[in-house]
Coordinates of N, CA and C in Angstrom, one line a residue:
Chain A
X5 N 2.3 17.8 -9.3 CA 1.4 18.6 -8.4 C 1.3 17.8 -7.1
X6 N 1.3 18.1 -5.5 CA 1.3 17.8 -4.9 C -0.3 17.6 -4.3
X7 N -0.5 16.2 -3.7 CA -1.4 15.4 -3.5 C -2.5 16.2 -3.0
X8 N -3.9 15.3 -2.6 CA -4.8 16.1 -1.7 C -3.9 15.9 -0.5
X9 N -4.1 16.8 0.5 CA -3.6 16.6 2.1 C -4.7 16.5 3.1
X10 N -4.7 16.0 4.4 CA -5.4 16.5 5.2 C -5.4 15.9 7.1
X11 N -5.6 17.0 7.4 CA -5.5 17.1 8.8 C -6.2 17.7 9.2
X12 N -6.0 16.7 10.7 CA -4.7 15.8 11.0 C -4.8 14.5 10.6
X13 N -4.1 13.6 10.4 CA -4.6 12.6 10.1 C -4.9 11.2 11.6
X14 N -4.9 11.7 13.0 CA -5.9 11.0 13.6 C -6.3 12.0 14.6
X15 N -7.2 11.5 15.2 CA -8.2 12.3 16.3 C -8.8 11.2 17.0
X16 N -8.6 11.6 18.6 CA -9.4 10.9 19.3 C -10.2 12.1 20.1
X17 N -11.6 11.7 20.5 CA -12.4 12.8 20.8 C -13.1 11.8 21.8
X18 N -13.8 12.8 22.4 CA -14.7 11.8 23.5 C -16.3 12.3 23.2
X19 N -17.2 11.7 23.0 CA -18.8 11.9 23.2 C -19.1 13.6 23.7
X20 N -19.9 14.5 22.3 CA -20.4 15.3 22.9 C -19.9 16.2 22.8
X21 N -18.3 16.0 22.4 CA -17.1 17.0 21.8 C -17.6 17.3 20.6
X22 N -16.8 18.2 19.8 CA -16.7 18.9 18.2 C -15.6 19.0 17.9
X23 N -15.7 18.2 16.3 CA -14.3 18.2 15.8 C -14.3 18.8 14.6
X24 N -13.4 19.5 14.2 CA -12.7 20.1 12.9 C -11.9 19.3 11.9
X25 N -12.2 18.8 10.4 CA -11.0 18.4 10.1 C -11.1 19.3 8.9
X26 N -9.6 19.3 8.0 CA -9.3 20.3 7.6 C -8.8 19.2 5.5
X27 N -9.2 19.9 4.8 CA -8.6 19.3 3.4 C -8.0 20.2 2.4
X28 N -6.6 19.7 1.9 CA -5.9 21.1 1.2 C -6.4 20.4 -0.5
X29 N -7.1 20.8 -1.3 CA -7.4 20.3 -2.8 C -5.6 20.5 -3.5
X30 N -5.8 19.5 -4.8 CA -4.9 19.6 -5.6 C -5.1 21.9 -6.2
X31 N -4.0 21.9 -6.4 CA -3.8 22.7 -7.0 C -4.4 23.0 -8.2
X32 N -5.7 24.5 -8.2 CA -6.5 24.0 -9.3 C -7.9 23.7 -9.4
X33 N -7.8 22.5 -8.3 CA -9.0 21.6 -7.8 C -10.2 22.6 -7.6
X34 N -11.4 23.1 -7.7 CA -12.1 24.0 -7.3 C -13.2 22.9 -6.6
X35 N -13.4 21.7 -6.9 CA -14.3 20.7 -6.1 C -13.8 20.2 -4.9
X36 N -14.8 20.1 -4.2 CA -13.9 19.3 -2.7 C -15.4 18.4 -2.3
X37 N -15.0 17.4 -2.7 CA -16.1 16.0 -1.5 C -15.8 15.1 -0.2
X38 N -16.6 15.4 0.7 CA -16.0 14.5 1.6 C -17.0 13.4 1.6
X39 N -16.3 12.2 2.6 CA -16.9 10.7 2.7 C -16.6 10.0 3.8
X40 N -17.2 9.5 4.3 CA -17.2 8.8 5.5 C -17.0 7.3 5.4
X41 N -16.4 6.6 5.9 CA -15.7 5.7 5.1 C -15.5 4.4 6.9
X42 N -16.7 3.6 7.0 CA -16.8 2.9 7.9 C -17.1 1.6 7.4
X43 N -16.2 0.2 8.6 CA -16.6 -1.0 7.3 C -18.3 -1.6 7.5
X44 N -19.0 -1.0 8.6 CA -20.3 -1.2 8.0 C -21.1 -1.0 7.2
X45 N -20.8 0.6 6.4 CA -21.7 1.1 5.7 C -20.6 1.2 4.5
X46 N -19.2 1.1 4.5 CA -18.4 1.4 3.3 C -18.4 3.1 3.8
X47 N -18.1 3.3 2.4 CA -18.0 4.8 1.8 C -19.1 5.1 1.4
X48 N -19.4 6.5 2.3 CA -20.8 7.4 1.9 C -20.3 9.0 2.0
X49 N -21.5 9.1 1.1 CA -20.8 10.7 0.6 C -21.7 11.5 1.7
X50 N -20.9 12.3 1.8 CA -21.1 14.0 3.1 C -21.9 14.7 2.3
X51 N -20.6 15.7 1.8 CA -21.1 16.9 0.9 C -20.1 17.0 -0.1
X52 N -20.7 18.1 -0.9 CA -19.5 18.4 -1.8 C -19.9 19.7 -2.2
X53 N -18.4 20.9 -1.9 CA -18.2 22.3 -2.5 C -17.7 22.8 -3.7
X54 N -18.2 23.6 -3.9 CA -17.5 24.0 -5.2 C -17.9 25.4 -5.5
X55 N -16.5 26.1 -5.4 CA -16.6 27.5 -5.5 C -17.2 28.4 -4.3
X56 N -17.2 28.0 -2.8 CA -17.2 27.9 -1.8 C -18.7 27.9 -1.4
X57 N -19.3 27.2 -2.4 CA -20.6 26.7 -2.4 C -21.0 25.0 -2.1
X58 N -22.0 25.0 -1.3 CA -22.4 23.3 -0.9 C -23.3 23.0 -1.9
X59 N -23.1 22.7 -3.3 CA -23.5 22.2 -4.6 C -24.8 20.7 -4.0
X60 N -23.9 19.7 -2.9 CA -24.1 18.7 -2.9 C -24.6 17.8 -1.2
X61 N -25.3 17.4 -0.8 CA -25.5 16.9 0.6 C -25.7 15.1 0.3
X62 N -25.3 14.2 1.5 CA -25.5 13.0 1.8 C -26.6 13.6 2.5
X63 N -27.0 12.0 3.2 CA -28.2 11.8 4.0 C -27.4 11.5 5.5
X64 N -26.8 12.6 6.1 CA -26.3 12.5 7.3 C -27.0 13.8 8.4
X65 N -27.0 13.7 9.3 CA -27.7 14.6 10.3 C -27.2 15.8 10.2
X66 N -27.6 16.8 10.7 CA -27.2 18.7 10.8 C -25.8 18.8 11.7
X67 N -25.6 17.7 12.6 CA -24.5 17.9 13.2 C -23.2 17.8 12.1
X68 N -23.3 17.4 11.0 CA -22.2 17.9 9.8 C -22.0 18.7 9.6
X69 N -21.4 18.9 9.2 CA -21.4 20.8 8.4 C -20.0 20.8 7.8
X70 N -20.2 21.4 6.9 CA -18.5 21.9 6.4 C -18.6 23.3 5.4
X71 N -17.5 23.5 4.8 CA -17.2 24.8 4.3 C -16.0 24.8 3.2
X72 N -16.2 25.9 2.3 CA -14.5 25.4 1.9 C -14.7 27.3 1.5
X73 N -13.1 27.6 1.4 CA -12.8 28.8 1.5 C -12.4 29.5 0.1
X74 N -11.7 30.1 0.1 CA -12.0 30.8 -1.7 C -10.6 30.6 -2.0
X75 N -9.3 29.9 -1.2 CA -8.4 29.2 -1.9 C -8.7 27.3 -2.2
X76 N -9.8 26.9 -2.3 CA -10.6 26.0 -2.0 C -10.2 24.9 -1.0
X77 N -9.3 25.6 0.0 CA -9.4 24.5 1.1 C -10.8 24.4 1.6
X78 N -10.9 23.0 2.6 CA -12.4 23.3 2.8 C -11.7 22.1 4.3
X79 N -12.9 22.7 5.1 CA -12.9 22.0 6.3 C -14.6 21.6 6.8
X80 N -14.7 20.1 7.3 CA -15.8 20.3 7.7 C -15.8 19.3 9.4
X81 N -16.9 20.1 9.5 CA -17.1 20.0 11.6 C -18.5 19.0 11.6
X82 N -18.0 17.9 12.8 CA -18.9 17.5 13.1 C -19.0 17.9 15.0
X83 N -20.1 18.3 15.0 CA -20.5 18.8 16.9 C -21.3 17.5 17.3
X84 N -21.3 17.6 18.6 CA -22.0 16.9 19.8 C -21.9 15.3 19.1
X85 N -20.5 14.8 19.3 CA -19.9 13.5 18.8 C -20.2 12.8 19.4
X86 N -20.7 11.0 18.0 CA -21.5 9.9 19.0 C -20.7 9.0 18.8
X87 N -20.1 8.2 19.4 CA -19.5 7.0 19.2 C -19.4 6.7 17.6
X88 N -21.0 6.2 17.1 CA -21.1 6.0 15.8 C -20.4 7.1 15.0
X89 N -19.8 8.1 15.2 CA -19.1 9.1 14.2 C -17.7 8.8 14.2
X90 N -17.1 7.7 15.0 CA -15.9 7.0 14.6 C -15.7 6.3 13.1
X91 N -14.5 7.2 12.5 CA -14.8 6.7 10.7 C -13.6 7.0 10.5
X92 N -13.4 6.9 9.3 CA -12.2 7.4 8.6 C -13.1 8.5 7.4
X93 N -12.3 9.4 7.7 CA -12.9 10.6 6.9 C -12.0 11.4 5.4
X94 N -12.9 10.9 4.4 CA -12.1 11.0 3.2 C -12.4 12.4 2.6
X95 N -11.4 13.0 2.4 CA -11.8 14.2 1.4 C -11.3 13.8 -0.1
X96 N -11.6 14.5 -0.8 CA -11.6 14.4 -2.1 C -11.6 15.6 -3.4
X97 N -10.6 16.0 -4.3 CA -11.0 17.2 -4.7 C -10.8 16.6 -6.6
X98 N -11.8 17.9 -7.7 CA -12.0 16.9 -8.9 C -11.8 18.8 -9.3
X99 N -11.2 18.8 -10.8 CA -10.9 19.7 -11.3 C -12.2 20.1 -11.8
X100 N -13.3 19.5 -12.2 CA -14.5 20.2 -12.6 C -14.9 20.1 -13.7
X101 N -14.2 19.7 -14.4 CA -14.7 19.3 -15.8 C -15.8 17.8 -15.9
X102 N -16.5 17.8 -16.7 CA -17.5 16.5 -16.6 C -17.0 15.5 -17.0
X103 N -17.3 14.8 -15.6 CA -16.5 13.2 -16.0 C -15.6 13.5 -15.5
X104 N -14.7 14.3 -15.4 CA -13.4 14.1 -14.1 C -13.6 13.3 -12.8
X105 N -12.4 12.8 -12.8 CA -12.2 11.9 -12.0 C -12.3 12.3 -10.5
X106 N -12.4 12.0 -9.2 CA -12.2 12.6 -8.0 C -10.1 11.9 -7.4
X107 N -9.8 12.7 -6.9 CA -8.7 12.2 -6.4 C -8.4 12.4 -4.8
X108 N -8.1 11.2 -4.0 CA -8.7 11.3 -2.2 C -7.5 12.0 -2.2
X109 N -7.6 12.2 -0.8 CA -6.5 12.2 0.5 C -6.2 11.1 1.0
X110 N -5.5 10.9 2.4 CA -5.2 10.1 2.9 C -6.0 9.8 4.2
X111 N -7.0 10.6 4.1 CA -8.0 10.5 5.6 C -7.6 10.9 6.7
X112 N -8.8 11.3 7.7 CA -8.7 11.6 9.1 C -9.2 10.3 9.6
X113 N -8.3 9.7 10.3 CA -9.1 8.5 11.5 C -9.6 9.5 12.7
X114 N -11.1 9.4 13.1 CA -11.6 10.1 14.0 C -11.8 8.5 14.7
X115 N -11.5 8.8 16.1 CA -11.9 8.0 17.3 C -13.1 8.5 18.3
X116 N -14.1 8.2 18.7 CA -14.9 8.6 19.2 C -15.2 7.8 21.0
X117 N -14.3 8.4 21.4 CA -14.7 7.5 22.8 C -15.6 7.5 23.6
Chain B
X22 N -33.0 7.5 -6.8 CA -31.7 6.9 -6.2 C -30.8 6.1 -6.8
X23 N -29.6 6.0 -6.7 CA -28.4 5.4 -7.2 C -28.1 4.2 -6.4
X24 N -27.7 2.8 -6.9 CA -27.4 2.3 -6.0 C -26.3 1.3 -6.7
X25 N -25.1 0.9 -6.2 CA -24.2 0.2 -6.8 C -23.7 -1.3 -5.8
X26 N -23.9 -2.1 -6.6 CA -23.8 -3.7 -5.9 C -22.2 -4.5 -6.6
X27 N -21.5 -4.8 -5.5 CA -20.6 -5.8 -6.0 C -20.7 -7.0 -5.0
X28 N -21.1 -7.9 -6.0 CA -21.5 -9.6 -4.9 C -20.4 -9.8 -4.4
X29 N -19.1 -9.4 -5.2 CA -18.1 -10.6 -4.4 C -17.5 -9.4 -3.2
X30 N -17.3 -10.1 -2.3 CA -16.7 -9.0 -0.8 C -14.9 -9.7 -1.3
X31 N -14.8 -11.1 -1.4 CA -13.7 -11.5 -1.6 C -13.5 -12.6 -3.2
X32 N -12.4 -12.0 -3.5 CA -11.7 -13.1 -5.1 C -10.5 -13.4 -4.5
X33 N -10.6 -14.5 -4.9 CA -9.0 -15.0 -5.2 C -9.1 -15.5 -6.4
X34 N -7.7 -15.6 -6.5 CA -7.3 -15.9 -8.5 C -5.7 -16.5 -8.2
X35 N -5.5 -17.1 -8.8 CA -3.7 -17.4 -9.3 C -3.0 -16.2 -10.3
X36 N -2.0 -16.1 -10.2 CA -1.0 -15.6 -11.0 C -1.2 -15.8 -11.9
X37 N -1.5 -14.8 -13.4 CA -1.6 -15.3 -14.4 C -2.7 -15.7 -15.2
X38 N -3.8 -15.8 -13.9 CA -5.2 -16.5 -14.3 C -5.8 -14.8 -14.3
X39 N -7.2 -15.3 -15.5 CA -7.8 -14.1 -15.7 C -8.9 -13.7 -14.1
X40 N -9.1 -12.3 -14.3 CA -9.8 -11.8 -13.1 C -10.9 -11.1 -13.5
X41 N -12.0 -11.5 -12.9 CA -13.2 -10.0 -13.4 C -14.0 -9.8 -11.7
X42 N -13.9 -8.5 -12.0 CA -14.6 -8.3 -10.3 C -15.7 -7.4 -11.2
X43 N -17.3 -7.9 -10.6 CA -18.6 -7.8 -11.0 C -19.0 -5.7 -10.0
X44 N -19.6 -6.0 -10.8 CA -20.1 -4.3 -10.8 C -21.1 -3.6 -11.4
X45 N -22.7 -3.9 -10.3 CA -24.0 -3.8 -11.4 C -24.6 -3.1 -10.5
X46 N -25.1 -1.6 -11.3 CA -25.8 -0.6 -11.0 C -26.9 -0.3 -10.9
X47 N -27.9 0.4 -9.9 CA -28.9 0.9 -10.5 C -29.0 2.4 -10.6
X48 N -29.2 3.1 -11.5 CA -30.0 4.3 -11.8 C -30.3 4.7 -13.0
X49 N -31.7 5.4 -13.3 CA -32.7 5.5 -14.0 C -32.3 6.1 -15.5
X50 N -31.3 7.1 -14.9 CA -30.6 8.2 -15.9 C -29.0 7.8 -16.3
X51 N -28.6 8.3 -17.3 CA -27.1 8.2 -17.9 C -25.8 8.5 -17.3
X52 N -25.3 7.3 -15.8 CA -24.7 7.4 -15.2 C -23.1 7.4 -15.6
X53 N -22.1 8.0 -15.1 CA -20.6 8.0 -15.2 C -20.1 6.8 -14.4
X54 N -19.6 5.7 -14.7 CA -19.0 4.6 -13.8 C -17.8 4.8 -13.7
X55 N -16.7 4.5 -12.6 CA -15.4 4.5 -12.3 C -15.3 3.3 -11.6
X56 N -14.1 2.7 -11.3 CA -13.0 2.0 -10.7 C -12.0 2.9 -10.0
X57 N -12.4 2.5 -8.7 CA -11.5 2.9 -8.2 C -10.0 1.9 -7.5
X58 N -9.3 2.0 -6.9 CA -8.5 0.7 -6.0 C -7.9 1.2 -5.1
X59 N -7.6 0.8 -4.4 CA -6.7 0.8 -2.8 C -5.8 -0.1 -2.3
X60 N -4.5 0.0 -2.7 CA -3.8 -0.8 -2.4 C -3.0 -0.8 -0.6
X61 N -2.9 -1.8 0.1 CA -2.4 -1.7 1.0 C -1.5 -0.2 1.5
X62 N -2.1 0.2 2.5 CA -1.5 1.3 3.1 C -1.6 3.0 2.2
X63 N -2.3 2.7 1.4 CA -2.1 3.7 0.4 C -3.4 4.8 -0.1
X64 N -3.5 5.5 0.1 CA -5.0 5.8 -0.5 C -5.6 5.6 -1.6
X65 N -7.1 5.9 -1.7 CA -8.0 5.3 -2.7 C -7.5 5.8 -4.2
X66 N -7.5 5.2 -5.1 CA -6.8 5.9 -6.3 C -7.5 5.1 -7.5
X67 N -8.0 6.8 -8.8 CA -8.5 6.1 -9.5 C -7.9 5.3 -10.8
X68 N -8.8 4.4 -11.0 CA -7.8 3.4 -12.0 C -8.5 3.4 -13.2
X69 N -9.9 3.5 -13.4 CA -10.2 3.4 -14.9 C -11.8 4.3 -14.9
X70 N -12.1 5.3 -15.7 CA -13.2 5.7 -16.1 C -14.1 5.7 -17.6
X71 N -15.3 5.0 -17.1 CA -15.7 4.3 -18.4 C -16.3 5.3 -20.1
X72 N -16.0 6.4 -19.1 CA -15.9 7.6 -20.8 C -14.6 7.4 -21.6
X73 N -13.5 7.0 -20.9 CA -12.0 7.3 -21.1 C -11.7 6.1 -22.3
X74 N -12.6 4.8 -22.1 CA -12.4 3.8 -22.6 C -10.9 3.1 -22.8
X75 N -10.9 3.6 -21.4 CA -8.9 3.0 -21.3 C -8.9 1.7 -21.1
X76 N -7.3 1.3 -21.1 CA -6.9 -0.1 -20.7 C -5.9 0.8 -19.2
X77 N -5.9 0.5 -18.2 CA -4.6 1.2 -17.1 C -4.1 -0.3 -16.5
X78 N -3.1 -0.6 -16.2 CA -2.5 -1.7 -15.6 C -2.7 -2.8 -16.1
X79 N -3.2 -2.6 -17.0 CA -3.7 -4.1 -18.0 C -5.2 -4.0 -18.1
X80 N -5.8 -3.4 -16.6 CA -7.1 -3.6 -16.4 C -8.1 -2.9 -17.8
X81 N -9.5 -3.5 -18.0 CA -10.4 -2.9 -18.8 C -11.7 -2.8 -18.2
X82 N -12.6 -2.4 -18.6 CA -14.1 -2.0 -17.9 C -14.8 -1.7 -19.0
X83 N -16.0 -2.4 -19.7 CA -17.1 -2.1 -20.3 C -18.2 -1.4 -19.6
X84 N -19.0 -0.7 -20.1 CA -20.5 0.1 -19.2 C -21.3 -0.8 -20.2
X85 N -22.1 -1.9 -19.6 CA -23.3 -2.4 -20.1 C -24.1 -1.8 -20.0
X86 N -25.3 -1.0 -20.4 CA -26.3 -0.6 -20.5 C -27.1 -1.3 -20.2
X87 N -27.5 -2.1 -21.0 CA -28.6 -3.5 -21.0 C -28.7 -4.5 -19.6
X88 N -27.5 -4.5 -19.0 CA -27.4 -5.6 -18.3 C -27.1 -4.8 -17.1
X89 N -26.5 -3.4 -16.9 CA -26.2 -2.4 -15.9 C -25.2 -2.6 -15.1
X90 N -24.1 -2.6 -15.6 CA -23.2 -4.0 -15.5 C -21.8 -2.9 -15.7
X91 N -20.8 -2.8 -15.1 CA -19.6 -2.2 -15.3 C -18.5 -3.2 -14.5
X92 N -17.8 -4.1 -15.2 CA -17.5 -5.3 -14.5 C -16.1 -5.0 -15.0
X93 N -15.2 -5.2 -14.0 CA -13.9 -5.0 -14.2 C -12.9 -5.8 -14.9
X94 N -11.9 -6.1 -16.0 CA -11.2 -7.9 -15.9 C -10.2 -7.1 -16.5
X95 N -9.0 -8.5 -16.5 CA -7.7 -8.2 -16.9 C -7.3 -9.3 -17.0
X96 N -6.9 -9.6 -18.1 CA -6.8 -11.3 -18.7 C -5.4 -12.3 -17.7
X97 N -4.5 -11.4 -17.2 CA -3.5 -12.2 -17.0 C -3.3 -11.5 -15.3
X98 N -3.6 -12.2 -14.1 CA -3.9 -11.1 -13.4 C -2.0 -11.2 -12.5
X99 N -1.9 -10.1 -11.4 CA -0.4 -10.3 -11.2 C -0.1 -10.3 -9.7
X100 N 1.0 -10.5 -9.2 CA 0.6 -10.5 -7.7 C 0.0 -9.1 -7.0
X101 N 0.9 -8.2 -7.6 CA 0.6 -6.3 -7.3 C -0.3 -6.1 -7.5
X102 N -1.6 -7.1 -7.9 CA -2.8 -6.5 -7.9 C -3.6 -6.7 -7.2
X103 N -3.9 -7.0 -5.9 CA -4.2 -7.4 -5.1 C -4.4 -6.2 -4.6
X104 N -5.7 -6.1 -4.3 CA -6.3 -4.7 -3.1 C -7.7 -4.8 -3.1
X105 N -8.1 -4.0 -2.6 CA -9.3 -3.8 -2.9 C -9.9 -2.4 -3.6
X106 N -11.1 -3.1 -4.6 CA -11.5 -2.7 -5.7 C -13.0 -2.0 -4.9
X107 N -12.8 -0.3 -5.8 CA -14.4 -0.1 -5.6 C -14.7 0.6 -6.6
X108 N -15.9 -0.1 -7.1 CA -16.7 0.2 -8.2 C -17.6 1.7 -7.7
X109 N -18.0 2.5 -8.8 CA -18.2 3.3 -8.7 C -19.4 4.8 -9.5
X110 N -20.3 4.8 -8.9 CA -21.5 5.6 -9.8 C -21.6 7.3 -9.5
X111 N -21.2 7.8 -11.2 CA -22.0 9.4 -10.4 C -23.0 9.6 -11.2
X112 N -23.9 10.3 -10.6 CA -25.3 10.6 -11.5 C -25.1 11.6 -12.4
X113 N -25.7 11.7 -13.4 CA -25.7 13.0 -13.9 C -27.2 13.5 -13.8
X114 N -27.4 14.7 -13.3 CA -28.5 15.2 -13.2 C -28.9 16.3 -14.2
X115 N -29.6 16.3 -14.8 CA -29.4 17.6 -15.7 C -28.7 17.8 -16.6
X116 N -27.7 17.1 -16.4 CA -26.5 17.5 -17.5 C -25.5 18.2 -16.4
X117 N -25.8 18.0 -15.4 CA -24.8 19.3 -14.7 C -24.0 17.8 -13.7
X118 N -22.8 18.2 -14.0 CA -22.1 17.2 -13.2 C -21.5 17.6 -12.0
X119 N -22.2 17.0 -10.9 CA -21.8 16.9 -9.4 C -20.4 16.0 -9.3
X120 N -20.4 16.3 -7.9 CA -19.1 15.6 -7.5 C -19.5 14.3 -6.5
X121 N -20.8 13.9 -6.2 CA -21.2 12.9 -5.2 C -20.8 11.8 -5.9
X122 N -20.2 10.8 -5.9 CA -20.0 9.4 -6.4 C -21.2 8.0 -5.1
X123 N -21.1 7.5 -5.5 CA -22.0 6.5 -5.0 C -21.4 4.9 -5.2
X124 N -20.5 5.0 -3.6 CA -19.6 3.4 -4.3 C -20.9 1.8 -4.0
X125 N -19.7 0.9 -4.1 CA -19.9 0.0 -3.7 C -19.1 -0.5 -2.8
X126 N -19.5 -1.8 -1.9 CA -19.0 -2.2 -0.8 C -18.0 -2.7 -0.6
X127 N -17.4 -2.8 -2.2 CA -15.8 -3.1 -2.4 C -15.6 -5.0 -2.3
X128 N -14.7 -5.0 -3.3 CA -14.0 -6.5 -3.7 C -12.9 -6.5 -2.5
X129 N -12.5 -7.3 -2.1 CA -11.5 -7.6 -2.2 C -10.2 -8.6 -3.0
X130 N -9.5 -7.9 -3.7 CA -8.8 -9.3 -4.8 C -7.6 -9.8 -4.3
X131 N -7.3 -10.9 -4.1 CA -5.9 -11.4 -3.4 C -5.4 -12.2 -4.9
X132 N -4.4 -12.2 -5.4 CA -3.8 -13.1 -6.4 C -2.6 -13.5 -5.6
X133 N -3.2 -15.2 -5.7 CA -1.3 -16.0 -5.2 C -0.3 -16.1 -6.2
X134 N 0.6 -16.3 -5.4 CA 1.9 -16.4 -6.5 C 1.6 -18.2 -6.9

């Protein structure tokens, strides 16, 4: 089966912009989690869909948001971009069974100028 | 709240010498632990989950209860193992299993030749 994907995998944006990134799940996959993935804070979880439902939220501001669609790709937007939203952005999709494992992508490097 | 701690940021080890990278949790209720790893240039990929009670690459993982403790080792360690390690908590709430994981700030393990 072919990997999680996601794009694009870099972005540079400037302050105040909105960005789109996009994640294709394994085949199957009906979970999708994203993570934010900076070396000060590490890896912190967003959200997480499933079944084009947001089951799951981090502790991040309303300017997040995402979605995932009913072939379970899922994309999620961050608006009115602050420098500190410069990360690497991990998605992640888990077949759903308990105790399954999560399996990444390869990330979006967002640049925030 | 969940929270997961690994003291060491950096290990080194020799070829051959045993390796344990520390991994001690808090939360209240009957958590799922994982290992995850990242090898140079590669995405996050998982390596051992402590329901599975595997051995993968040699590596093994106990879930201490008592001590709260999911500490990673591998008796003979090798150069290709070298990356960085992140330990890994998901809650179980209810019985209903989400997809939020809750890492830690990650090892890094160098083994010389």
């Amino acid at each position: 089966k072919a990997g999680v994907t996601q794009t694009p995998r870099y972005l540079i944006k400037t302050r105040g912009q909105q960005v789109t990134l996009s994640c294709s799940p394994i085949s199957g996959h009906r979970s999708v989690s994203w993570y934010q993935q900076t070396p000060g804070q590490g890896l912190q979880f967003l959200f997480e869909y499933f079944s084009e439902t947001q089951r799951n939220k981090g502790n991040f501001p309303g300017r997040f948001s995402g979605r995932q669609f009913s072939n379970s790709r899922s994309e999620m937007n961050v608006s009115t971009l602050e420098l500190g939203d410069s990360a690497l952005y991990l998605c992640a999709s888990r077949a759903g069974q308990p105790a399954s494992g999560q399996f990444f992508g390869p990330g979006t490097r967002l640049t925030v100028l | 709240a969940q929270r997961v701690t690994q003291p060491e940021k950096l290990l080194s080890v020799f070829k051959g010498a045993p390796v344990e990278l520390k991994c001690n949790y808090s939360y209240s209720g009957s958590p799922e632990l994982f290992w995850y790893v990242q090898y140079s240039r590669q995405r996050l990929q998982l390596l051992l989950r402590h329901i599975s009670r595997e051995s993968i690459k040699g590596f093994t993982a106990d879930l201490n209860k008592g001590e709260t403790s999911f500490h990673l080792k591998k008796p003979f360690a090798q150069e290709e193992d070298s990356a960085m390690y992140y330990c890994a908590l998901k809650a179980n709430a209810g019985g209903t299993s989400y997809g939020k994981l809750t890492f830690g700030q990650g090892t890094i393990l160098t083994v010389h030749p």
